[in-house]
Short mmCIF file of C-alpha atoms in Angstrom, two decimals:
data_model
loop_
_atom_site.label_atom_id
_atom_site.label_comp_id
_atom_site.label_asym_id
_atom_site.label_seq_id
_atom_site.Cartn_x
_atom_site.Cartn_y
_atom_site.Cartn_z
CA MET A 1 112.78 90.19 110.78
CA GLY A 2 109.50 91.19 112.40
CA ARG A 3 108.07 94.66 112.43
CA ASP A 4 109.41 97.10 115.06
CA TYR A 5 106.35 98.90 116.41
CA TYR A 6 108.51 101.06 118.67
CA ALA A 7 110.53 102.30 115.70
CA SER A 8 107.27 102.99 113.85
CA LEU A 9 106.26 105.41 116.64
CA GLU A 10 109.84 106.73 116.96
CA ILE A 11 110.10 105.75 120.63
CA ASN A 12 112.30 103.34 122.57
CA ARG A 13 111.22 100.17 124.35
CA SER A 14 111.21 101.85 127.76
CA ALA A 15 108.50 104.29 126.63
CA THR A 16 105.60 104.78 129.02
CA ASP A 17 101.94 104.67 128.08
CA ALA A 18 101.96 108.48 128.04
CA ASP A 19 104.97 108.45 125.69
CA ILE A 20 103.16 106.05 123.34
CA LYS A 21 100.05 108.26 123.25
CA LYS A 22 102.11 111.42 122.73
CA ALA A 23 104.07 109.84 119.87
CA TYR A 24 100.96 108.54 118.12
CA ARG A 25 99.17 111.90 118.46
CA ARG A 26 102.10 113.78 116.93
CA LEU A 27 102.78 111.37 114.07
CA ALA A 28 99.14 110.56 113.23
CA LEU A 29 98.38 114.27 112.81
CA LYS A 30 101.54 114.69 110.73
CA PHE A 31 100.82 111.80 108.33
CA HIS A 32 97.01 111.89 108.23
CA PRO A 33 95.92 111.84 104.55
CA GLN A 34 93.90 115.03 105.10
CA SER A 35 97.00 116.98 106.10
CA ASN A 36 99.74 115.17 104.17
CA ARG A 37 99.46 114.45 100.45
CA ASN A 38 103.05 113.29 100.02
CA PRO A 39 103.70 109.81 98.56
CA GLY A 40 103.88 107.19 101.27
CA SER A 41 102.00 109.21 103.89
CA GLU A 42 98.93 106.97 103.76
CA GLU A 43 101.02 103.82 104.24
CA ARG A 44 102.81 105.53 107.14
CA PHE A 45 99.44 106.46 108.67
CA ILE A 46 98.34 102.80 108.53
CA GLU A 47 101.65 101.67 110.02
CA LEU A 48 101.26 104.12 112.92
CA ALA A 49 97.71 102.94 113.63
CA GLU A 50 98.72 99.28 113.88
CA ALA A 51 101.72 100.12 116.07
CA TYR A 52 99.53 102.13 118.44
CA ASP A 53 96.82 99.44 118.47
CA VAL A 54 99.40 96.93 119.72
CA LEU A 55 101.48 99.05 122.11
CA SER A 56 98.50 100.76 123.77
CA ASP A 57 97.01 97.40 124.81
CA LEU A 58 98.72 95.72 127.77
CA ARG A 59 98.09 92.13 126.57
CA LYS A 60 99.17 92.77 123.00
CA LYS A 61 102.20 94.78 124.12
CA ALA A 62 103.33 92.11 126.60
CA THR A 63 103.00 89.39 123.96
CA TYR A 64 104.85 91.49 121.37
CA ASP A 65 107.64 92.40 123.82
CA THR A 66 108.17 88.71 124.65
CA PHE A 67 107.52 86.89 121.37
CA GLY A 68 107.82 89.62 118.70
CA GLU A 69 105.49 90.19 115.75
CA GLU A 70 105.60 86.54 114.70
CA GLY A 71 104.43 85.33 118.11
CA LEU A 72 101.81 88.07 118.38
CA LYS A 73 100.23 87.33 115.00
CA GLY A 74 100.88 83.62 114.84
CA GLY A 75 99.49 82.89 118.29
CA ILE A 76 101.10 81.48 121.40
CA PRO A 77 100.36 77.93 122.63
CA PRO A 78 98.14 78.19 125.72
CA GLU A 79 100.61 76.27 127.85
CA ILE A 80 103.25 79.01 127.46
CA ALA A 81 100.89 81.98 127.12
CA ALA A 82 101.41 83.08 130.72
CA ASN A 83 100.25 86.33 132.29
CA GLY A 84 97.34 86.76 129.91
CA ALA A 85 99.40 86.70 126.71
CA TRP A 86 97.55 87.15 123.42
CA SER A 87 97.39 83.45 122.56
CA SER A 88 94.81 83.39 119.75
CA GLY A 89 96.82 85.29 117.13
CA TYR A 90 96.46 89.04 116.64
CA VAL A 91 94.93 90.49 113.46
CA TYR A 92 94.80 94.25 112.98
CA HIS A 93 91.32 95.31 111.86
CA GLY A 94 92.84 97.28 108.98
CA ASN A 95 90.98 100.54 109.63
CA PRO A 96 93.44 103.30 110.63
CA ASP A 97 90.63 105.88 110.62
CA LYS A 98 88.84 103.85 113.32
CA THR A 99 92.00 103.87 115.46
CA PHE A 100 92.37 107.61 114.83
CA ARG A 101 88.76 108.36 115.82
CA GLN A 102 88.96 106.21 118.94
CA PHE A 103 92.13 108.00 120.02
CA PHE A 104 90.60 111.45 119.63
CA GLY A 105 87.35 110.40 121.32
CA GLY A 106 85.23 110.85 118.20
CA ASP A 107 86.35 114.45 117.65
CA ASN A 108 87.81 115.19 114.25
CA PRO A 109 90.78 117.58 114.48
CA PHE A 110 90.43 118.10 110.74
CA ALA A 111 86.76 119.15 110.84
CA VAL A 112 85.98 121.27 107.82
CA GLU A 113 86.46 124.97 108.49
CA MET A 114 84.15 127.18 106.42
CA TYR A 115 84.33 130.90 105.83
CA ILE A 116 81.01 132.72 105.50
CA LEU A 117 80.63 136.33 104.42
CA SER A 118 77.84 138.28 106.13
CA THR A 119 76.17 140.85 103.82
CA LYS A 120 74.92 142.89 106.76
CA LYS A 121 78.09 143.30 108.78
CA HIS A 122 80.55 142.55 105.97
CA PHE A 123 82.93 140.30 107.85
CA ILE A 124 84.24 136.79 107.47
CA LYS A 125 83.67 134.34 110.31
CA ASP A 126 84.67 130.75 110.91
CA LYS A 127 82.19 127.95 111.25
CA ILE A 128 82.80 124.26 111.92
CA LEU A 129 80.63 121.78 110.04
CA THR A 130 80.62 118.31 111.56
CA ILE A 131 79.64 115.22 109.60
CA SER A 132 78.50 112.22 111.62
CA VAL A 133 79.08 109.23 109.34
CA LYS A 134 76.20 106.80 109.74
CA PRO A 135 76.65 103.01 109.71
CA GLY A 136 76.09 101.55 106.26
CA TRP A 137 76.63 104.65 104.16
CA ASN A 138 77.49 103.72 100.58
CA GLU A 139 79.82 105.14 97.99
CA GLY A 140 78.16 108.24 96.57
CA THR A 141 76.07 109.13 99.63
CA ARG A 142 75.52 112.90 99.59
CA ILE A 143 75.37 115.11 102.68
CA THR A 144 74.01 118.62 102.12
CA PHE A 145 74.47 121.61 104.42
CA GLN A 146 71.90 124.08 103.14
CA LYS A 147 72.93 127.74 102.84
CA GLU A 148 76.31 127.14 104.49
CA GLY A 149 78.44 128.04 101.49
CA ASP A 150 79.86 131.29 100.15
CA GLN A 151 77.57 134.29 100.20
CA GLY A 152 78.05 137.37 98.11
CA PRO A 153 76.26 140.72 98.22
CA ASN A 154 72.53 140.32 97.48
CA ASN A 155 72.98 136.57 96.91
CA ILE A 156 71.48 133.64 98.81
CA PRO A 157 74.21 131.51 100.47
CA ALA A 158 75.12 128.43 98.47
CA ASP A 159 74.77 124.87 99.75
CA ILE A 160 77.76 122.74 100.70
CA ILE A 161 77.56 119.16 99.48
CA PHE A 162 79.85 116.36 100.63
CA ILE A 163 79.99 113.11 98.67
CA VAL A 164 81.16 109.90 100.35
CA ARG A 165 84.04 108.10 98.67
CA GLN A 166 84.76 104.60 99.97
CA LYS A 167 88.39 103.57 100.28
CA PRO A 168 89.37 100.01 99.28
CA HIS A 169 89.78 97.61 102.19
CA PRO A 170 92.74 95.19 102.30
CA ARG A 171 90.58 92.14 103.18
CA PHE A 172 86.98 92.82 102.17
CA THR A 173 85.17 93.95 99.06
CA ARG A 174 81.70 95.43 99.35
CA GLN A 175 78.59 94.95 97.23
CA ASN A 176 75.76 97.02 98.73
CA ALA A 177 75.40 95.58 102.26
CA ASP A 178 77.28 92.33 101.58
CA LEU A 179 80.98 91.83 102.27
CA THR A 180 83.13 89.36 100.36
CA TYR A 181 86.24 87.76 101.85
CA THR A 182 88.67 85.45 100.03
CA ALA A 183 90.23 82.59 102.02
CA HIS A 184 93.29 80.75 100.72
CA ILE A 185 93.14 77.01 101.40
CA SER A 186 95.02 73.84 100.51
CA LEU A 187 93.67 71.02 98.36
CA GLU A 188 93.52 68.82 101.45
CA MET A 189 91.32 71.38 103.22
CA ALA A 190 89.08 71.73 100.17
CA LEU A 191 88.42 67.98 100.14
CA THR A 192 88.29 67.10 103.84
CA GLY A 193 86.81 70.13 105.61
CA PHE A 194 88.23 72.83 107.85
CA ALA A 195 87.36 75.99 109.77
CA VAL A 196 88.17 79.45 108.46
CA GLU A 197 88.87 82.39 110.76
CA VAL A 198 87.72 85.85 109.68
CA ALA A 199 88.52 89.00 111.63
CA THR A 200 85.50 91.30 111.39
CA LEU A 201 85.54 95.06 110.93
CA ASP A 202 84.48 95.54 114.56
CA GLY A 203 87.36 93.47 115.93
CA ARG A 204 85.67 90.09 116.48
CA LEU A 205 87.15 86.81 115.27
CA LEU A 206 84.69 84.48 113.55
CA ASN A 207 85.45 80.75 113.41
CA ILE A 208 83.38 79.32 110.57
CA PRO A 209 83.28 75.56 109.91
CA VAL A 210 83.25 74.40 106.29
CA ASN A 211 82.19 70.77 105.94
CA ASP A 212 81.31 70.81 102.24
CA ILE A 213 83.72 69.96 99.44
CA VAL A 214 85.01 73.27 98.14
CA HIS A 215 84.75 73.39 94.34
CA PRO A 216 85.74 76.43 92.22
CA GLU A 217 82.26 78.00 92.32
CA TYR A 218 81.64 77.26 96.00
CA SER A 219 81.09 80.07 98.49
CA LYS A 220 80.08 80.12 102.14
CA VAL A 221 77.43 82.64 103.21
CA VAL A 222 77.40 83.83 106.82
CA PRO A 223 74.13 85.73 107.39
CA GLY A 224 74.18 89.01 109.28
CA GLU A 225 77.95 89.58 109.23
CA GLY A 226 78.04 92.15 106.43
CA MET A 227 77.56 95.92 106.48
CA PRO A 228 74.66 97.60 108.29
CA LEU A 229 71.79 98.74 106.11
CA SER A 230 71.80 102.54 106.03
CA SER A 231 68.00 102.54 106.27
CA ASN A 232 68.04 100.16 109.25
CA PRO A 233 71.48 99.92 110.92
CA SER A 234 70.33 97.13 113.24
CA THR A 235 70.02 94.86 110.18
CA LYS A 236 73.16 93.72 108.37
CA GLY A 237 73.95 92.14 105.04
CA ASP A 238 75.82 88.88 104.64
CA LEU A 239 79.47 87.87 104.72
CA ILE A 240 80.31 85.87 101.60
CA ILE A 241 83.45 83.77 101.86
CA GLN A 242 85.05 82.75 98.58
CA PHE A 243 87.91 80.29 98.38
CA LYS A 244 91.12 80.09 96.42
CA THR A 245 92.52 76.57 96.48
CA GLN A 246 96.28 76.17 96.32
CA TYR A 247 97.20 72.97 94.49
CA PRO A 248 100.47 71.11 95.10
CA GLU A 249 103.07 71.75 92.42
CA LYS A 250 103.95 68.07 92.17
CA LEU A 251 103.18 64.68 93.72
CA THR A 252 105.34 61.62 94.20
CA PRO A 253 104.14 58.50 92.35
CA GLU A 254 103.15 56.96 95.68
CA LYS A 255 101.03 59.94 96.70
CA ARG A 256 99.51 60.11 93.23
CA GLN A 257 98.49 56.45 93.47
CA LEU A 258 97.06 56.84 96.98
CA LEU A 259 95.08 59.88 95.90
CA LYS A 260 93.73 58.04 92.87
CA GLN A 261 92.66 55.11 95.04
CA ALA A 262 90.97 57.40 97.57
CA LEU A 263 89.00 59.26 94.90
CA THR A 264 87.84 56.12 93.09
CA MET A 265 86.63 54.21 96.13
#
């Protein structure tokens, strides 16, 4: 049975756009990893993001309401994809934080709240420190707010240092500015050619032809489709596609003979 996005957001199928937004706001804040450390909260946060991504978009929602999750993700033949249905096959970008930021308009409701003691007036005041994450930042990037930490009597305020930790992605691995994606293919595809579709981190769908014979060490490099360089965000690394070939478990004698003839011609 396909996924029930309405149940994920705890709403019924007659919910309005305002109801969908209200439900996502409430549940995303409740299960956001920064506010909820309970087991399963991160998976619930991802589930909410995908449900909102589908139900907040008229085309995706209409396709899902008519054809279910299987039709939405598998694609609808153009001849029956009426009324602008999502015919190409939907793939969630896999970044719930991106969905969260887009919903809140770039504002972070969990912005770090710091308490600073003034030695002159002897009171504690609140201060919001905002971190603007730059494209291409790597694991271990350090952001320093000078003299924004605790301050005691006759002491200089300490610095606050944030260190970037990169979460694993379900589809890509990162090596500096390069991204690696693994495509699963059949033996037939490996020998005769095919096109591989890759959904990018910014929501585009790449269709990449592979005309070479795919051997175990083969990889396809797509220039400029990796991560931005932190020193020059307009320049990107490469997308490296690796392949995992799925071999048939058995062959009939006839197929075995035909394959042998084809490979020895």
